[in-house]
PDB file of C-alpha atoms in Angstrom:
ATOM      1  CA  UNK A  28     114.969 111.025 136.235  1.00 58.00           C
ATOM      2  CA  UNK A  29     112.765 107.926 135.930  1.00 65.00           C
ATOM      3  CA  UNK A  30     110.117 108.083 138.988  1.00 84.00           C
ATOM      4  CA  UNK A  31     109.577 104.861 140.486  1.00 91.00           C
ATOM      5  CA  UNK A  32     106.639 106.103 142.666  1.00 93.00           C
ATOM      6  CA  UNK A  33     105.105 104.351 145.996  1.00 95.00           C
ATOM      7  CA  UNK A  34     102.034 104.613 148.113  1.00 95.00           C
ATOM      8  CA  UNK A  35     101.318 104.503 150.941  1.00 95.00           C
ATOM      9  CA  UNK A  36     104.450 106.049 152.703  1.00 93.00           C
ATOM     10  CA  UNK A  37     103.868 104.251 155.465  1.00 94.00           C
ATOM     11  CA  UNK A  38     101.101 101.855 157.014  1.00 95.00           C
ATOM     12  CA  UNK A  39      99.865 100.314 160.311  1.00 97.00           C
ATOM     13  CA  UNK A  40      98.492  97.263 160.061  1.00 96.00           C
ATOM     14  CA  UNK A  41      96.728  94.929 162.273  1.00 97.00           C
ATOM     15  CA  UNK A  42      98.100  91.545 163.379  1.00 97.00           C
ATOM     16  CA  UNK A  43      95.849  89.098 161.264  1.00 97.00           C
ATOM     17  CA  UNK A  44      94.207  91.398 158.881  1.00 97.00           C
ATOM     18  CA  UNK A  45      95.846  91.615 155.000  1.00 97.00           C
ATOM     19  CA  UNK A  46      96.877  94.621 153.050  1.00 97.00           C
ATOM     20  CA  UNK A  47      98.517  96.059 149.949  1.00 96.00           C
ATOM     21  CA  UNK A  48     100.290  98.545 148.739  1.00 94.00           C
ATOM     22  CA  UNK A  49     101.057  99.992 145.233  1.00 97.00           C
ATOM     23  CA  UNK A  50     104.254 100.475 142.616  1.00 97.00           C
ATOM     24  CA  UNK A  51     103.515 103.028 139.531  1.00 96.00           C
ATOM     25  CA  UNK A  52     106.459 103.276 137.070  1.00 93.00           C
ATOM     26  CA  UNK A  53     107.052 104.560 133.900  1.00 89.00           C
ATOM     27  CA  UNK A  54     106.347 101.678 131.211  1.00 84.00           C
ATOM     28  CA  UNK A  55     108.452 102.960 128.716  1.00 82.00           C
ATOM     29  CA  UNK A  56     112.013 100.905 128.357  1.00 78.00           C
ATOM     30  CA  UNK A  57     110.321  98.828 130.965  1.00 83.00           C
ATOM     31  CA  UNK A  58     112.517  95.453 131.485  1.00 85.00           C
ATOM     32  CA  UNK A  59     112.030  94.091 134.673  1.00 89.00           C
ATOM     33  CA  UNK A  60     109.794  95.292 138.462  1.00 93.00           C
ATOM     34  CA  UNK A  61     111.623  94.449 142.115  1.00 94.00           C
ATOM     35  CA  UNK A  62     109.838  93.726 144.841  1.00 96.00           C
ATOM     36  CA  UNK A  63     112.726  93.847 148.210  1.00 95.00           C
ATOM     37  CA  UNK A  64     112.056  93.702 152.119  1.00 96.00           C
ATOM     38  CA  UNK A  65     113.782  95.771 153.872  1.00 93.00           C
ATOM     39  CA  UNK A  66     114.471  95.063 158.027  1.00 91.00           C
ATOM     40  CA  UNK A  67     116.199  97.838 159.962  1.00 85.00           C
ATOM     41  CA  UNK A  68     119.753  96.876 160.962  1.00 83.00           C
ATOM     42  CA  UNK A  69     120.066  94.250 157.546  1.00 88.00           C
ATOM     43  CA  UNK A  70     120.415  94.667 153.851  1.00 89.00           C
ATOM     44  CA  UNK A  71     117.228  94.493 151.408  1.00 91.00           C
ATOM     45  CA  UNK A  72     116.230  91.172 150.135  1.00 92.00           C
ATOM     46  CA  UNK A  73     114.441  90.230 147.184  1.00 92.00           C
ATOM     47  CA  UNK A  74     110.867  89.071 147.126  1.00 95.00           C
ATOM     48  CA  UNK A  75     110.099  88.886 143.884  1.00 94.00           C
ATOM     49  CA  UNK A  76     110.904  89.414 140.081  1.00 92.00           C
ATOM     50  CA  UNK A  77     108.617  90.486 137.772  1.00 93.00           C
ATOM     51  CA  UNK A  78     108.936  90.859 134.144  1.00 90.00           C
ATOM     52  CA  UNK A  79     105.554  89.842 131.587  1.00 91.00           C
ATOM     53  CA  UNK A  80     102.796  91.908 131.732  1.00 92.00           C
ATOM     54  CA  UNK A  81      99.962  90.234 133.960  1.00 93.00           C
ATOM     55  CA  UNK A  82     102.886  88.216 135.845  1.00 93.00           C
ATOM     56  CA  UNK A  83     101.580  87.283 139.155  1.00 96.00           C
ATOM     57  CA  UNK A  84     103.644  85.868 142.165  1.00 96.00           C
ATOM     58  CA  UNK A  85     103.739  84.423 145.738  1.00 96.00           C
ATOM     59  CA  UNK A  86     105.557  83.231 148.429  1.00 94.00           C
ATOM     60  CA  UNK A  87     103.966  81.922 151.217  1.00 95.00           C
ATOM     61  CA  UNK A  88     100.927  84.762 152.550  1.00 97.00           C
ATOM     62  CA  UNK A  89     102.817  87.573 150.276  1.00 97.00           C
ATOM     63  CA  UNK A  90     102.065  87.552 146.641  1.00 98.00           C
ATOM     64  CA  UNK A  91     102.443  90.492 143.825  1.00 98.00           C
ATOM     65  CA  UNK A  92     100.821  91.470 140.419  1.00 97.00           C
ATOM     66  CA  UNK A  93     102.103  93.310 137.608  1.00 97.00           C
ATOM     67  CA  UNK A  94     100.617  95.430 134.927  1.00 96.00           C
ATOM     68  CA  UNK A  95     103.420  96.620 132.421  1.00 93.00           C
ATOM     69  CA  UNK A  96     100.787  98.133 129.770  1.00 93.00           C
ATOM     70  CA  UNK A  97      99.775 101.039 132.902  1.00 93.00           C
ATOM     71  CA  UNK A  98     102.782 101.155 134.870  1.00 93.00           C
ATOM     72  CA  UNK A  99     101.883  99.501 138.120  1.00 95.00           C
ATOM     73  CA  UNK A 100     102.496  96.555 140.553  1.00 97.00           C
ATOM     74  CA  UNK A 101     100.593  95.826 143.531  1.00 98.00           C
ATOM     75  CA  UNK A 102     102.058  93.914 146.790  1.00 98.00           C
ATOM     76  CA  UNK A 103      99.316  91.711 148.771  1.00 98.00           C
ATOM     77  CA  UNK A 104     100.149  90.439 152.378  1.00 98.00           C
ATOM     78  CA  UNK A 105      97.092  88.117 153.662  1.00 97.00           C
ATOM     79  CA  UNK A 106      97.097  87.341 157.739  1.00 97.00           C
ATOM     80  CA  UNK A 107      99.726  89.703 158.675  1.00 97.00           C
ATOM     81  CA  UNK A 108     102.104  88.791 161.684  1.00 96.00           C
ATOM     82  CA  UNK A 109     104.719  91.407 163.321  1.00 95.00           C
ATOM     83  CA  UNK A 110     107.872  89.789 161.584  1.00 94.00           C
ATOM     84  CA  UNK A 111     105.769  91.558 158.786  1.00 96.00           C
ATOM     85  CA  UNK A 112     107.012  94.701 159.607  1.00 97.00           C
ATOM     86  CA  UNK A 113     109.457  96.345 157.730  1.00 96.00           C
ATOM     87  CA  UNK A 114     110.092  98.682 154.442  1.00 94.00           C
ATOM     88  CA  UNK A 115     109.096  97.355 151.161  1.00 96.00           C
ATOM     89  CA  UNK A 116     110.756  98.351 148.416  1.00 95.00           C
ATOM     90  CA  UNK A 117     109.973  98.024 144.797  1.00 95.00           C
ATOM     91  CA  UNK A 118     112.702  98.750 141.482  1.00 92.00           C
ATOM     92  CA  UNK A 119     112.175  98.993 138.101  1.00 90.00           C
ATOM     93  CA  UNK A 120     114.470  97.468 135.584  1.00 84.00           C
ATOM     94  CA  UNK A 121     115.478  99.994 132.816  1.00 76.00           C
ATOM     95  CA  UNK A 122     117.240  99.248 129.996  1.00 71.00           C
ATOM     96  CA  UNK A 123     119.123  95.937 131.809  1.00 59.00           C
ATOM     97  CA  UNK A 124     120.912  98.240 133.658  1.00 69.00           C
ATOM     98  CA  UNK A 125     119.669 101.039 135.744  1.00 78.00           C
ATOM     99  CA  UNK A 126     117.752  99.933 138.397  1.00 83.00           C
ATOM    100  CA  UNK A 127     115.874 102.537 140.015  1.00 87.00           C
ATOM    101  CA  UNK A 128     113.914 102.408 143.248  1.00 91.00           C
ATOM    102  CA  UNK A 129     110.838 103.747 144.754  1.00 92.00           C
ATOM    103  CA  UNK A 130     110.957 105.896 147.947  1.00 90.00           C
ATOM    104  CA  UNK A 131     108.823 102.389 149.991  1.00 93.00           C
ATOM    105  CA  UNK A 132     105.998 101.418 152.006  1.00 96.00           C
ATOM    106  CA  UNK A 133     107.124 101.450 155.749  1.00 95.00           C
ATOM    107  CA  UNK A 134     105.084  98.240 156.753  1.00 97.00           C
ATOM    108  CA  UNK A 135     104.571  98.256 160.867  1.00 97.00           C
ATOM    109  CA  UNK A 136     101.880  95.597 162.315  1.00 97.00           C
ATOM    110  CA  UNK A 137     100.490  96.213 165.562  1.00 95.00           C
ATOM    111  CA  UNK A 138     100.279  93.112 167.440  1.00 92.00           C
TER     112      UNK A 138
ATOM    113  CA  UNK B  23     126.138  81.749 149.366  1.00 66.00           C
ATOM    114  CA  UNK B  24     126.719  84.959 147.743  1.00 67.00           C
ATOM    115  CA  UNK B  25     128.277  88.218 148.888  1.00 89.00           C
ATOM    116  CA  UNK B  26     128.245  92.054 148.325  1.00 94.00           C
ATOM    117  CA  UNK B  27     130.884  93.154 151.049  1.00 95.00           C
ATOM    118  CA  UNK B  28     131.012  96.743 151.676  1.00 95.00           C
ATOM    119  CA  UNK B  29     134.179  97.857 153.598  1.00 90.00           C
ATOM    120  CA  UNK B  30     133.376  99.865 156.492  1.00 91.00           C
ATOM    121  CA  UNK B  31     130.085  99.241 158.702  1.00 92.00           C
ATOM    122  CA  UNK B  32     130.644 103.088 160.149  1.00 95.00           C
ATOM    123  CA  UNK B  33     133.088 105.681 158.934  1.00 96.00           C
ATOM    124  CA  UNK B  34     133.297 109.026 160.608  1.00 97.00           C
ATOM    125  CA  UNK B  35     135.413 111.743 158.176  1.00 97.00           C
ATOM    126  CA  UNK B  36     135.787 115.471 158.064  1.00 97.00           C
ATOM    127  CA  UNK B  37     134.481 118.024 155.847  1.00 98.00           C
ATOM    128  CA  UNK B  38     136.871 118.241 152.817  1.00 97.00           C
ATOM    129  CA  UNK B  39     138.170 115.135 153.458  1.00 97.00           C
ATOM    130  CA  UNK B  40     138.395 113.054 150.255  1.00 97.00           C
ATOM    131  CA  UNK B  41     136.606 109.603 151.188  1.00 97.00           C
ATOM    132  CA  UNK B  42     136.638 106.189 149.039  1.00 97.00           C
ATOM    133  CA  UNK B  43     133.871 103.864 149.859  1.00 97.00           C
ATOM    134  CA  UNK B  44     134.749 100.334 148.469  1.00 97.00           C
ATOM    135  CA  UNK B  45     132.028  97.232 147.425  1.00 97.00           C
ATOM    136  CA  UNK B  46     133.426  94.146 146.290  1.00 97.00           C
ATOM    137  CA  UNK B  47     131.048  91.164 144.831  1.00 96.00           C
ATOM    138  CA  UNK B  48     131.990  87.921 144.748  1.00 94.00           C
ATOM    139  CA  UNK B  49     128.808  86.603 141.932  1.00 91.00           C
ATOM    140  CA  UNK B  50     130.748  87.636 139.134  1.00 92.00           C
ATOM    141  CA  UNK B  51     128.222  90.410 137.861  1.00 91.00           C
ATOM    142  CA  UNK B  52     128.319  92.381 135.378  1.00 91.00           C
ATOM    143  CA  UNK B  53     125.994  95.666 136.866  1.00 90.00           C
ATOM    144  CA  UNK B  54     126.973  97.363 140.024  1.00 93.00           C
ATOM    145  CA  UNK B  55     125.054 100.267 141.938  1.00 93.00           C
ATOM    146  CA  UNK B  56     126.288 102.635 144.521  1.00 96.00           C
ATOM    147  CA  UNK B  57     122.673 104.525 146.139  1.00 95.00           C
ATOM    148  CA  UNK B  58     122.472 106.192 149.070  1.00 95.00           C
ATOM    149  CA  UNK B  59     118.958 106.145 151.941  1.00 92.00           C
ATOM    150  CA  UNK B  60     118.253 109.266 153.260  1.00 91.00           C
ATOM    151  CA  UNK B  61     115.030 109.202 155.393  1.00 84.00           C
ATOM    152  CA  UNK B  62     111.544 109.696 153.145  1.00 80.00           C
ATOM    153  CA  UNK B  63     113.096 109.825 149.849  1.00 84.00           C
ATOM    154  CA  UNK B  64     114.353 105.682 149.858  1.00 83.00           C
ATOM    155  CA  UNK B  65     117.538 104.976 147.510  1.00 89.00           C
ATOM    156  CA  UNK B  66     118.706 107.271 145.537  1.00 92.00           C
ATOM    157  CA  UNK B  67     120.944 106.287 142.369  1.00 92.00           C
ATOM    158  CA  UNK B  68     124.403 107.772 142.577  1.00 95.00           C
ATOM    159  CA  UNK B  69     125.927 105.767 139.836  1.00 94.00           C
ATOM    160  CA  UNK B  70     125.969 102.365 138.134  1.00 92.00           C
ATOM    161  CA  UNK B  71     128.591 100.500 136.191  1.00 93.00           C
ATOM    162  CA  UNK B  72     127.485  97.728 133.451  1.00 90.00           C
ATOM    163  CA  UNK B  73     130.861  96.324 132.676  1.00 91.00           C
ATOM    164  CA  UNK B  74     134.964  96.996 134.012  1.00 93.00           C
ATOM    165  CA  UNK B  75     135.574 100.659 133.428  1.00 90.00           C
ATOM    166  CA  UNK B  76     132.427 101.452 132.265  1.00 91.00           C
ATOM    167  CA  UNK B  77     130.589 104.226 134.386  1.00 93.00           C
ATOM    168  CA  UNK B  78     126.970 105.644 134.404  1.00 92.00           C
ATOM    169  CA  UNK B  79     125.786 108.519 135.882  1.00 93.00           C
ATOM    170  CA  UNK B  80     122.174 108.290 138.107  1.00 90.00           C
ATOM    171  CA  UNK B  81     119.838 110.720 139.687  1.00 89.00           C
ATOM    172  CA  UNK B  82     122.340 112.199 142.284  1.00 94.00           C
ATOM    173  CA  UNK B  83     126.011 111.781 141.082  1.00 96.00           C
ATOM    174  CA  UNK B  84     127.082 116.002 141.644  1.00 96.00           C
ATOM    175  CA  UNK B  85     129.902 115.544 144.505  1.00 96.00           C
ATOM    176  CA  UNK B  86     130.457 112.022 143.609  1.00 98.00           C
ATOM    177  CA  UNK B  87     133.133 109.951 141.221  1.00 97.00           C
ATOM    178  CA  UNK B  88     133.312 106.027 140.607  1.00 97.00           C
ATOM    179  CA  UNK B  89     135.854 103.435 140.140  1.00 97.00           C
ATOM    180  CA  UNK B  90     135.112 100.153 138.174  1.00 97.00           C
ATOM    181  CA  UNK B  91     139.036  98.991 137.488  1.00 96.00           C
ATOM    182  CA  UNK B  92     138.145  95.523 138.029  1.00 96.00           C
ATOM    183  CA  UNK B  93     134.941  93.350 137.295  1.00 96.00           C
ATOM    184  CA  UNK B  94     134.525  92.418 141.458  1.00 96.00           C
ATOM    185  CA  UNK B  95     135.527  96.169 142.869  1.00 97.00           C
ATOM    186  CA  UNK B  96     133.528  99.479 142.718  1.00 97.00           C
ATOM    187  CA  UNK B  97     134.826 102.568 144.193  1.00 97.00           C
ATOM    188  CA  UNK B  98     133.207 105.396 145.439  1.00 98.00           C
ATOM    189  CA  UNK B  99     134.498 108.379 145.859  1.00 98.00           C
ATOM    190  CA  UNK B 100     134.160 111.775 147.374  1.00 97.00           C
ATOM    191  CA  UNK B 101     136.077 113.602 146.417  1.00 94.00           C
ATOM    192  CA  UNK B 102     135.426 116.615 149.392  1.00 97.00           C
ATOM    193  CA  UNK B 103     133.168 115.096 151.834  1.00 97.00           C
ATOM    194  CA  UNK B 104     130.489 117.731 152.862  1.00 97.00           C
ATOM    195  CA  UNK B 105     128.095 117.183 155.546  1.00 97.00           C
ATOM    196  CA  UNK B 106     125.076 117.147 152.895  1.00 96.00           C
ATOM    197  CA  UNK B 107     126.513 113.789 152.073  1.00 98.00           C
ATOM    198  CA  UNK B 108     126.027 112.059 155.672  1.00 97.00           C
ATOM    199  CA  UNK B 109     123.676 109.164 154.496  1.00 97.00           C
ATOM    200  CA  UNK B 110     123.513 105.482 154.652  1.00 95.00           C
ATOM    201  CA  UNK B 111     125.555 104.026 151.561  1.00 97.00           C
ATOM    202  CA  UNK B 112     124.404 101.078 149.905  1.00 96.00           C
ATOM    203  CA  UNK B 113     126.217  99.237 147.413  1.00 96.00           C
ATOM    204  CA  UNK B 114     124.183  96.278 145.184  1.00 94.00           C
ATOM    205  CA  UNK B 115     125.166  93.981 142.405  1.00 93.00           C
ATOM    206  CA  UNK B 116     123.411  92.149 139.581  1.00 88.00           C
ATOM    207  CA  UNK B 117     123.707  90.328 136.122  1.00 83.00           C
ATOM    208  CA  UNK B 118     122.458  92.029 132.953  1.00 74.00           C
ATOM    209  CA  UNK B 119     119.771  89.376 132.902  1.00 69.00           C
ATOM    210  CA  UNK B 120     116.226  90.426 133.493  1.00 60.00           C
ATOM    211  CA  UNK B 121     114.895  87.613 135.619  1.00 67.00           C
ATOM    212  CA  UNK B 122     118.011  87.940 138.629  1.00 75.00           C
ATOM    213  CA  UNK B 123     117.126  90.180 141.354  1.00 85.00           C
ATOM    214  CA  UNK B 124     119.614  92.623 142.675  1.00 89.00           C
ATOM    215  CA  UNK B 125     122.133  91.452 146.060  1.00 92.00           C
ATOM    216  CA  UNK B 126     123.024  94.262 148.698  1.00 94.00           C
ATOM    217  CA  UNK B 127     125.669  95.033 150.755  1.00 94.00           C
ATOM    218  CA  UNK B 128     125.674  95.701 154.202  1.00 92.00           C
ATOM    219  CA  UNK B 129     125.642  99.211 154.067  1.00 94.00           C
ATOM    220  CA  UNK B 130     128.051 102.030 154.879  1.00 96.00           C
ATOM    221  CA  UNK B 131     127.168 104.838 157.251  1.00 96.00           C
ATOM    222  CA  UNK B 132     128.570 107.718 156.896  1.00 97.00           C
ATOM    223  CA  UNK B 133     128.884 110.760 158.545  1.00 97.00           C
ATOM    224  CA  UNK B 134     130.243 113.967 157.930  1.00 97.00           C
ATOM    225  CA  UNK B 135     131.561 116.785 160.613  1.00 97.00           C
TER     226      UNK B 135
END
């Protein structure tokens, strides 16, 4: 099994203030690092797609870093607001085919 | 806009019962995924298909088989439902092309008496 590992579990966040959260995967085979939100009640949806070693990405106040040499991705959300809350979800690309996930980072911001 | 359709929102079944659980894309992709969400351990691989008829196992495929008989369709199967396998079914699709993220179905949830 190729561990797609996550921290933390799960966070509580303050309305306004930022925060991050981490990805660690194994960089061998390494092809390609998801980044999905997750809402209760609806599918996940990608956020980003990551594939060259210091890659770096945004969209709007969330943006994401890769590091493919150590295994690791971090996702940044500056000014947090509640329709924040949810599960993210990162994947790592194996091969070009398996795509295996992390367990997430339950997001919730307290308003 | 693109689709991943799964075909049941809610499906009830009884232990032993054999169950199919069918996704259907409509992207033309070559890769599809069946997982499955259990609370604190996020989506697990069951098994993946990279081309028609083509099958992979993942991390969790004992108690599970897979159809792939046409490019759009993938089946899955159990074969005797247990109530171990009462989870939250997602199916997902993609091309073999690194840069194109995954697309999800709806979800299937399942439960098992």
């Amino acid at each position: 099994i190729l561990n797609v590992e996550q921290s933390p579990q799960s966070l509580h966040v303050q309305e306004g203030d930022s925060t991050n959260f981490t990805c660690s995967f194994p960089s061998s085979n390494f092809y390609a690092l998801h980044w999905y939100r997750w809402e209760t009640a609806k599918s996940p949806e990608a956020l980003f797609v990551m594939t060259l070693n210091g890659d770096e990405k945004k969209k709007g106040r969330i943006s994401a870093t890769l590091n493919t040499k150590e295994g690791y991705s971090y996702l940044y959300i500056k000014g947090s607001q509640p329709e924040d809350s949810a599960t993210y979800l990162c994947a790592s690309l194996f091969g070009n085919e398996k795509l295996t996930f992390g367990t997430g980072t339950r997001l919730t911001i307290i308003p | 806009d693109v689709k991943v359709t799964q075909s049941s929102r809610y499906l009830v079944k009884r232990t032993g019962e054999k169950v199919f659980l069918e996704c259907v894309q409509d992207m033309d992709h070559e890769n599809m995924f069946w997982y499955r969400q259990d609370p604190g351990l996020g989506l697990r691989l069951i098994y993946f298909s990279y081309d028609v008829k083509m099958k992979e196992k993942g991390d969790i495929p004992e108690g599970y088989s897979v159809s792939r008989e046409k490019k759009e369709r993938f089946s899955l199967i159990l074969e005797s439902a247990s109530t171990n396998q009462t989870s939250m079914y997602l199916c997902a699709s993609s091309t073999q092309t690194s840069q194109v993220r995954a697309f999800f179905g709806q979800g299937t949830r399942l439960t098992v008496v």
